[in-house]
mmCIF file of C-alpha atoms in Angstrom:
data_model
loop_
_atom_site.group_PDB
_atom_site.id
_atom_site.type_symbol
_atom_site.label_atom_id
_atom_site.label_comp_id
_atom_site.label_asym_id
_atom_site.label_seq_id
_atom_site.Cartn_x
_atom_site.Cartn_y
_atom_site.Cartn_z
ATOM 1 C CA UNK A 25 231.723 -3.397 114.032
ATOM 2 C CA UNK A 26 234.291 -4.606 111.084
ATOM 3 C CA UNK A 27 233.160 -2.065 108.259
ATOM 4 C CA UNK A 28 235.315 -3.668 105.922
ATOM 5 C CA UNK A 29 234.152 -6.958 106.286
ATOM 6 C CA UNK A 30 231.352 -5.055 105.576
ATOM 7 C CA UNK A 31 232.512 -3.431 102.477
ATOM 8 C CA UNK A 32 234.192 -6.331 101.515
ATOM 9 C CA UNK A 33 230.662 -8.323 101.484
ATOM 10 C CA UNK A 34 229.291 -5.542 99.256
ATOM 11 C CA UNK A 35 231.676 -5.457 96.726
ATOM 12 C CA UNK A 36 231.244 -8.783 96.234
ATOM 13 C CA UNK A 37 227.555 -9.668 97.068
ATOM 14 C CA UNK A 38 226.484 -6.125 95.950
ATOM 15 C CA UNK A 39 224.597 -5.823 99.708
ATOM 16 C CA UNK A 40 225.320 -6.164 103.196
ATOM 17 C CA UNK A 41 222.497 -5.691 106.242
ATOM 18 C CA UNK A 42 223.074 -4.546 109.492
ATOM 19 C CA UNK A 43 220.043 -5.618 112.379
ATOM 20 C CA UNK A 44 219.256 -3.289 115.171
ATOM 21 C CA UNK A 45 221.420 -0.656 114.508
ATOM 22 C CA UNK A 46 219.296 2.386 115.285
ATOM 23 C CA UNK A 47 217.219 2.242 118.356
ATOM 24 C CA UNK A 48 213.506 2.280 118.617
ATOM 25 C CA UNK A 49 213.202 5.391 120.172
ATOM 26 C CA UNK A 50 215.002 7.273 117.360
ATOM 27 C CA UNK A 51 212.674 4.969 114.728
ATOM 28 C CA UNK A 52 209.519 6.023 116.458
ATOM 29 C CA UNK A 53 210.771 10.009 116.344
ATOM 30 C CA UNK A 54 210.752 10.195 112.816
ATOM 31 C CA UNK A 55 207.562 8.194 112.755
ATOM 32 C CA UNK A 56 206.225 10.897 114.724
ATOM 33 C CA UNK A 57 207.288 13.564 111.631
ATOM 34 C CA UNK A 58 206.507 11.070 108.859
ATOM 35 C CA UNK A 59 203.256 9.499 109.808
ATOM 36 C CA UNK A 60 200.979 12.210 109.996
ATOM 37 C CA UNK A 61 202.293 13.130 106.748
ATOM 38 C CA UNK A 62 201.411 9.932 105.325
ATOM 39 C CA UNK A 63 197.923 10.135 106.390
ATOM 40 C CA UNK A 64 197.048 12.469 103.670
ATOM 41 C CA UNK A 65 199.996 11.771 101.156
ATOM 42 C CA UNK A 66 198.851 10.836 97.386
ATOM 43 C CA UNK A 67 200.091 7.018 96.490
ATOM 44 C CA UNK A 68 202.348 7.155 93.011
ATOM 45 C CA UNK A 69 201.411 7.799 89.407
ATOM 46 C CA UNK A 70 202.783 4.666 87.434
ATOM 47 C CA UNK A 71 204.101 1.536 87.800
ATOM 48 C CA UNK A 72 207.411 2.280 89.316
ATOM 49 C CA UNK A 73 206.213 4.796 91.945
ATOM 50 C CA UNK A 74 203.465 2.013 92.947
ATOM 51 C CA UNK A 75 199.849 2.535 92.316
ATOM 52 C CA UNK A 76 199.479 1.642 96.371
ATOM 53 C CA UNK A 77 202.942 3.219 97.705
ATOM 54 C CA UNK A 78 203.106 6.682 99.222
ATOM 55 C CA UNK A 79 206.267 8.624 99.050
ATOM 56 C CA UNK A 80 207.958 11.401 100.845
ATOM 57 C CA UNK A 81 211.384 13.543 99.152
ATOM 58 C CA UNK A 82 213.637 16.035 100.670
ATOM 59 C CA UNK A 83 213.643 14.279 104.407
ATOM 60 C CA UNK A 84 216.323 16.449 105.913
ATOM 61 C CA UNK A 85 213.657 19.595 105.669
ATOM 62 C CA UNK A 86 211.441 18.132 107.829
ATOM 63 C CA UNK A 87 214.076 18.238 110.444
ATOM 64 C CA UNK A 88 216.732 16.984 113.596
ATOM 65 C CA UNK A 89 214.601 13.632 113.819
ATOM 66 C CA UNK A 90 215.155 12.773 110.162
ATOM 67 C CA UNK A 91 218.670 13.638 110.401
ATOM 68 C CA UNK A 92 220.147 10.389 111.895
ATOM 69 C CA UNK A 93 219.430 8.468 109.320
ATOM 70 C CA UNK A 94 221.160 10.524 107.072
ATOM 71 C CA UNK A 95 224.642 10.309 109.015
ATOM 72 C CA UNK A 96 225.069 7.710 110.759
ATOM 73 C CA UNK A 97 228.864 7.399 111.663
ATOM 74 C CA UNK A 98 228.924 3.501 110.748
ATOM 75 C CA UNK A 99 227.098 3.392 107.432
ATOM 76 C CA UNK A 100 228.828 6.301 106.449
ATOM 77 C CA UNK A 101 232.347 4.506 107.278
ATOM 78 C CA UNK A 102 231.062 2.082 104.522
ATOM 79 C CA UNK A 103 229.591 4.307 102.110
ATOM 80 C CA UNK A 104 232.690 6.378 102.095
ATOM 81 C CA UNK A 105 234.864 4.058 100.748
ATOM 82 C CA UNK A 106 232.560 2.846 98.068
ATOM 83 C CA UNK A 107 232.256 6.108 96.671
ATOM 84 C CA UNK A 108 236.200 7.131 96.407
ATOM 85 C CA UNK A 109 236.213 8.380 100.204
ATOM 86 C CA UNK A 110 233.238 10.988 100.327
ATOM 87 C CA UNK A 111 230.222 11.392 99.169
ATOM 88 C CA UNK A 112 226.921 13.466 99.615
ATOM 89 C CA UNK A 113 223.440 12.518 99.738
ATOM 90 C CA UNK A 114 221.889 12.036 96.055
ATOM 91 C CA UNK A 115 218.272 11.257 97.502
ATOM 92 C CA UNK A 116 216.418 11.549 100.438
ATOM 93 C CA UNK A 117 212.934 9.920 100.459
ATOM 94 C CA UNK A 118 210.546 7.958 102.453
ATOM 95 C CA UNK A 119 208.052 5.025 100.957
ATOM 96 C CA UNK A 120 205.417 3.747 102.672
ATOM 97 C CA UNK A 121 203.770 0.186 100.885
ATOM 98 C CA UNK A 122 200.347 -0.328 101.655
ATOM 99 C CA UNK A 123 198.328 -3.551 101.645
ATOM 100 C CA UNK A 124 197.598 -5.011 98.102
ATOM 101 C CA UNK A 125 200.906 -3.047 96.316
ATOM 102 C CA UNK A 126 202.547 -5.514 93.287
ATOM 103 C CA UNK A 127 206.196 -5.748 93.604
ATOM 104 C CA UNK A 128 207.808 -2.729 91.767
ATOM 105 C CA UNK A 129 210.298 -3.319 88.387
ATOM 106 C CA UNK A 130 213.795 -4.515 88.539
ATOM 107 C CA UNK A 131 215.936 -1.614 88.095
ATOM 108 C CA UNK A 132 219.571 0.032 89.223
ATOM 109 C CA UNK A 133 219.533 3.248 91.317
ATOM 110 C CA UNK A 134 222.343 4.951 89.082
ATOM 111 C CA UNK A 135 221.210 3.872 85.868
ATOM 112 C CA UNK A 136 221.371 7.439 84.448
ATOM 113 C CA UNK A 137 224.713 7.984 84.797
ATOM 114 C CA UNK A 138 225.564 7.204 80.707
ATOM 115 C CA UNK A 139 228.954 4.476 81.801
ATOM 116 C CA UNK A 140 228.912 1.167 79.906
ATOM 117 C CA UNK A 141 228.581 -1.479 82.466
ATOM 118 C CA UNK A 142 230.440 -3.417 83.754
ATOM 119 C CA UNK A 143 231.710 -0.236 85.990
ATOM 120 C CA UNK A 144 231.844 0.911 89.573
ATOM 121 C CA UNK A 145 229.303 2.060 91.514
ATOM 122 C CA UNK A 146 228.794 6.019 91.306
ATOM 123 C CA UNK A 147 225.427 5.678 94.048
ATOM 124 C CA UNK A 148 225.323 3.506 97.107
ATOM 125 C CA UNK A 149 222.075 3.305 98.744
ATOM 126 C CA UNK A 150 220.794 2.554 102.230
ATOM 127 C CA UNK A 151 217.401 1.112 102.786
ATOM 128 C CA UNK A 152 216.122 1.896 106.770
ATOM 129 C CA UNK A 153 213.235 -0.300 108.230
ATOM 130 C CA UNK A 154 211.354 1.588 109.790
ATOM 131 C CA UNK A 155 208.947 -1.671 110.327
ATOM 132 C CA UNK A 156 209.917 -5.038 110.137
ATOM 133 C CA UNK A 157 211.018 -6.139 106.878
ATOM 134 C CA UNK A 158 209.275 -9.443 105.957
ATOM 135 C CA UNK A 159 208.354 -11.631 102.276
ATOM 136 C CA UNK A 160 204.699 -10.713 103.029
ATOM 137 C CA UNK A 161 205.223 -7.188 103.553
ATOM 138 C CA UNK A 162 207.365 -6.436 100.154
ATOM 139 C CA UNK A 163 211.033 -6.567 101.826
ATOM 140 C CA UNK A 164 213.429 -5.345 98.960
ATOM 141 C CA UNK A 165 214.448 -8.188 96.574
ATOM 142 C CA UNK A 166 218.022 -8.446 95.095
ATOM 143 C CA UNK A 167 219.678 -9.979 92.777
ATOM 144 C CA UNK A 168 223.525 -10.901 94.437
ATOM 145 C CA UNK A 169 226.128 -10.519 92.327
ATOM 146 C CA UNK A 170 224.113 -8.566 89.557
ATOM 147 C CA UNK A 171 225.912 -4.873 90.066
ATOM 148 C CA UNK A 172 228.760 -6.671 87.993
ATOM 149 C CA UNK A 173 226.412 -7.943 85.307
ATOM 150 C CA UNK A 174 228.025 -6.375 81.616
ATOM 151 C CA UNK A 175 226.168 -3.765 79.498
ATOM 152 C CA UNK A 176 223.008 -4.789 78.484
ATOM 153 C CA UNK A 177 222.606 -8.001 80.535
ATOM 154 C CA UNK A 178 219.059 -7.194 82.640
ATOM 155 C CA UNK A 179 216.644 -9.557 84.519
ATOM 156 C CA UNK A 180 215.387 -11.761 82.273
ATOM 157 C CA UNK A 181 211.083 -12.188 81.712
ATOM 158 C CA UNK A 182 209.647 -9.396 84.463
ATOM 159 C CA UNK A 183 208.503 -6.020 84.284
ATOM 160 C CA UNK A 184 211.219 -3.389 82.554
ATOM 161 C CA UNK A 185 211.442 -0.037 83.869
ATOM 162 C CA UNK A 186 210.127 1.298 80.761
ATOM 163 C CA UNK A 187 206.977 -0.601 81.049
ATOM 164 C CA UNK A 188 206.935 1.237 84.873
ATOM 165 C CA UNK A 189 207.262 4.532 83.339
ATOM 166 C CA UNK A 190 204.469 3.926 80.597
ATOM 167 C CA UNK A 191 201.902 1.977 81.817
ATOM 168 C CA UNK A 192 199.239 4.085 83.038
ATOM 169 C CA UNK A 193 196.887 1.468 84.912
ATOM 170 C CA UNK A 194 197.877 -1.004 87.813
ATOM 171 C CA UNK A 195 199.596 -4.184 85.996
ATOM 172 C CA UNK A 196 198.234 -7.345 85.575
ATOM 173 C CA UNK A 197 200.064 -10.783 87.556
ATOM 174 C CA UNK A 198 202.824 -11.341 84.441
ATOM 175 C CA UNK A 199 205.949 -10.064 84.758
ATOM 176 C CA UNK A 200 206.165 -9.627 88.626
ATOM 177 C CA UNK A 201 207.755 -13.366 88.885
ATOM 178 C CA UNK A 202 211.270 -14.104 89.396
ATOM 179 C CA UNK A 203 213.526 -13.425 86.787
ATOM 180 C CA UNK A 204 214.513 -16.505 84.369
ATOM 181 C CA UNK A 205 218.110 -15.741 84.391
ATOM 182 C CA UNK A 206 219.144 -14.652 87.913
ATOM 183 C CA UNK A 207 217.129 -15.747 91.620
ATOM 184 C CA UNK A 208 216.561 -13.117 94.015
ATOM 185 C CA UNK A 209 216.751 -12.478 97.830
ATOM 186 C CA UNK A 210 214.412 -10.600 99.845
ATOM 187 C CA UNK A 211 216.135 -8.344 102.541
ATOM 188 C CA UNK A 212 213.784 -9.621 105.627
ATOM 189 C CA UNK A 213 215.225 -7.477 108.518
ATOM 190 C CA UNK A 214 213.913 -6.387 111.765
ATOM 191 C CA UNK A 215 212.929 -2.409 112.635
ATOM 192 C CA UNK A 216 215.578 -0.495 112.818
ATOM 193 C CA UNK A 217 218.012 -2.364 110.588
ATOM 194 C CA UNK A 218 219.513 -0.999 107.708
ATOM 195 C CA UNK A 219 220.633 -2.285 104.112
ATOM 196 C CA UNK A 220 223.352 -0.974 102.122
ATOM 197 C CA UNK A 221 223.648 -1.982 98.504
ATOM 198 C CA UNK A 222 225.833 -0.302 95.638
ATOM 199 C CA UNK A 223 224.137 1.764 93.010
ATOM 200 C CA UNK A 224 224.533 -0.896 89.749
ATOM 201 C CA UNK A 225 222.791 -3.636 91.747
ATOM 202 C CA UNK A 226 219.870 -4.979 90.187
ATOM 203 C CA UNK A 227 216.642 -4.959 92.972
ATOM 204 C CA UNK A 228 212.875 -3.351 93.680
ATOM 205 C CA UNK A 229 210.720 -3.024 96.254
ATOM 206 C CA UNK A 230 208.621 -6.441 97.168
ATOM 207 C CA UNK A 231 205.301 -6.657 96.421
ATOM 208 C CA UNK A 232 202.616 -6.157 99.716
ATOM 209 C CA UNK A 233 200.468 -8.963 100.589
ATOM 210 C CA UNK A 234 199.664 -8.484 104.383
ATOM 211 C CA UNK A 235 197.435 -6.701 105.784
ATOM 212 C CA UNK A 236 199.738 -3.364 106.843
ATOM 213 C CA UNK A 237 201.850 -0.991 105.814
ATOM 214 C CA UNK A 238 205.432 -1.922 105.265
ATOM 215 C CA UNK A 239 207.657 1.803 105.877
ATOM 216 C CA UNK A 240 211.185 2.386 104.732
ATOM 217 C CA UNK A 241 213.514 5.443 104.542
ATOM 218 C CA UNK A 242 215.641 5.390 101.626
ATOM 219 C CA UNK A 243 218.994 8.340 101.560
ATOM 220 C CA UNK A 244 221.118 7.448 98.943
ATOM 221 C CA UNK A 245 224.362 8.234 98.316
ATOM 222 C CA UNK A 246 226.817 9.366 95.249
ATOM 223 C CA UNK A 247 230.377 10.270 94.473
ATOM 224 C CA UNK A 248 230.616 13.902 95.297
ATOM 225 C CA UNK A 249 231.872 15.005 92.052
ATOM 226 C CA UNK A 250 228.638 13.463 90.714
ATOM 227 C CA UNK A 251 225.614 15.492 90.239
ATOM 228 C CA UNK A 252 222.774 14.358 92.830
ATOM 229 C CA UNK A 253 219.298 13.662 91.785
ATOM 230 C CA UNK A 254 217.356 16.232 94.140
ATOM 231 C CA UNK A 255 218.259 19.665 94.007
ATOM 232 C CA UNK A 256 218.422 20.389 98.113
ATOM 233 C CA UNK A 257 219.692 23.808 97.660
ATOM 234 C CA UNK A 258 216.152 24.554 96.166
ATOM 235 C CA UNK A 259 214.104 21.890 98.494
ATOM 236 C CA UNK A 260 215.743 21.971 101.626
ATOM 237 C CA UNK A 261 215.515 26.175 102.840
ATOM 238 C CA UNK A 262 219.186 27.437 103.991
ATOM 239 C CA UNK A 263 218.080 28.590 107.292
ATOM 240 C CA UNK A 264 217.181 24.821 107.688
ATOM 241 C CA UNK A 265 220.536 23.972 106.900
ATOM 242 C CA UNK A 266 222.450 26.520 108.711
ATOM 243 C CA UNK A 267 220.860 24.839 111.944
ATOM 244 C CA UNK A 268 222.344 21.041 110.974
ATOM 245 C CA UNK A 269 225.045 19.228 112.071
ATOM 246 C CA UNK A 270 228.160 20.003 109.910
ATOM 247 C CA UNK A 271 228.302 16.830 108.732
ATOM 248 C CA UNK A 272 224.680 16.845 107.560
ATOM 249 C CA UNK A 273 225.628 20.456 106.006
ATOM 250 C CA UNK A 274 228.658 18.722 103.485
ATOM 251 C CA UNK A 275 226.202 16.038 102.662
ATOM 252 C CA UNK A 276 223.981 18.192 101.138
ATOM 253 C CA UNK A 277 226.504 19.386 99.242
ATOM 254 C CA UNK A 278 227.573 22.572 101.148
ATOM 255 C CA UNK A 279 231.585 21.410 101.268
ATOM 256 C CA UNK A 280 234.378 21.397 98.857
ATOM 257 C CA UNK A 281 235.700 18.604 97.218
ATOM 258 C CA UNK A 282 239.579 19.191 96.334
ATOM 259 C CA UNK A 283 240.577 20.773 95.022
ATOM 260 C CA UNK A 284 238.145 23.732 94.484
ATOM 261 C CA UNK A 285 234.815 21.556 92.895
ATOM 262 C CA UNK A 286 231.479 23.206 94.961
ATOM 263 C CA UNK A 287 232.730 27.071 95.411
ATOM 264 C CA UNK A 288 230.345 29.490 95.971
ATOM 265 C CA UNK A 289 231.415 32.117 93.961
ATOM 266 C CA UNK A 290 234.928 31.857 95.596
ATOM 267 C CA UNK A 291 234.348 31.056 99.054
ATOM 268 C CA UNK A 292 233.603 27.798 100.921
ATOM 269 C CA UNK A 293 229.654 27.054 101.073
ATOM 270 C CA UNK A 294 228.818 27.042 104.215
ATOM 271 C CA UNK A 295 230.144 30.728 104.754
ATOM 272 C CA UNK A 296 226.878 31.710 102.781
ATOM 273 C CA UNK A 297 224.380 29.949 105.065
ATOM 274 C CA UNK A 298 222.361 32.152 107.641
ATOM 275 C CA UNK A 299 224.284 32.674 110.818
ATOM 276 C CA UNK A 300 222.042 30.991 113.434
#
């Protein structure tokens, strides 16, 4: 595999997909963990969320199936680089879009880090299908090109993230068309694929107009000097962790990044875990 043609494409496109990367074997173990979850899982509260998308946080807890996805040697070779050579994982979720779900609002994953555009990435994220990704199904639409876009410059005529946030009741068909000042691409990709896009990249989630499910696993990724958005020393319990892979271990945050940033109260991290 040429990562950096790889990393090349992203830096300049924004994304980059990889087909068939993970076997369907490993897809259908986590499917086995996430599923039944699903069965009973609450769909979101607002627009953003989606009124018909289920969602599952703090993956790595439900354990070694999940874990894969997570760190996976070639999209970590290049995530890496993207993020000044290391990183850890900022989120760690799992959305599931039913039948009859609008397409979500344009939006950047690393928005809330307060840097005038036009900047680097601090978030890259990677978008598993864990079912085919197709146009009917709501495959992730991007806008190429758009994570170099300068401060203030948004999709142009669809539905703002504020208007996500605030609107209480499912949306009506305005402002879920393409945007008047930029066309998109939908990430169609077969099960077990992944996409990798940069943090500043303008996208959503496709809207749902077949008659199943459409499931992806979403860990994202930021600068490990950045602060991540879930907590997983609260969400993911310590004995869990003391039982991962070391390299799952540093990307939830239990490392140090030079030269001391991530002590625990003097000593390396993962000296405080449980001894398994």
């Amino acid at each position: 595999m040429d990562h950096q043609h790889i990393i090349d494409t992203i830096q300049d496109r924004g994304y980059f997909i990889i087909e068939n990367l993970l076997p369907d074997e490993t897809i259908q173990a986590a499917r086995d963990i996430l599923d039944p979850i699903f069965a009973s899982q609450r769909t979101g509260r607002n627009q953003f969320e989606g009124f018909k998308t289920q969602r599952i946080y703090s993956l790595p807890k439900y354990g070694p199936a999940l874990w894969p996805f997570f760190s996976h040697p070639d999209v970590l070779k290049v995530i890496r680089p993207l993020l000044w050579d290391d990183c850890l994982i900022t989120a760690a979720l799992a959305a599931n879009v039913l039948p009859g779900e609008q397409p979500q609002a344009f939006h950047v994953d690393d928005g809330f880090y307060p840097i005038p555009r036009p900047r680097p990435a601090f978030s890259v994220g990677a978008i598993w299908a864990m079912d085919d990704f197709t146009t009917e199904n709501g495959a992730t639409e991007l806008i190429p090109h758009s994570h170099k876009w300068a401060e203030g410059q948004t999709p142009e005529g669809v539905l703002t993230l504020d208007d996500a946030f605030t609107r209480h009741e499912p949306g009506q068909a305005d402002g879920w068309h393409c945007p008047a000042n930029a066309e998109i691409v939908k990430a169609e990709m077969p099960r077990g694929s992944v996409l990798i896009f940069v943090g500043n990249l303008w996208h959503r989630a496709g809207g749902n107009t077949s008659g199943s499910a459409r499931l992806g696993l979403f860990p994202q990724y930021c600068a490990s000097w950045a602060r991540t958005q879930e907590n997983f020393y609260l969400s993911v319990p310590q004995e869990t962790v003391a039982t991962m892979p070391e390299v799952m271990q540093q990307l939830l945050g239990y490392n140090i990044h030079p030269p001391f940033m991530g002590h625990a109260g003097g000593f390396h991290p993962q000296k405080v875990l449980p001894k398994v």
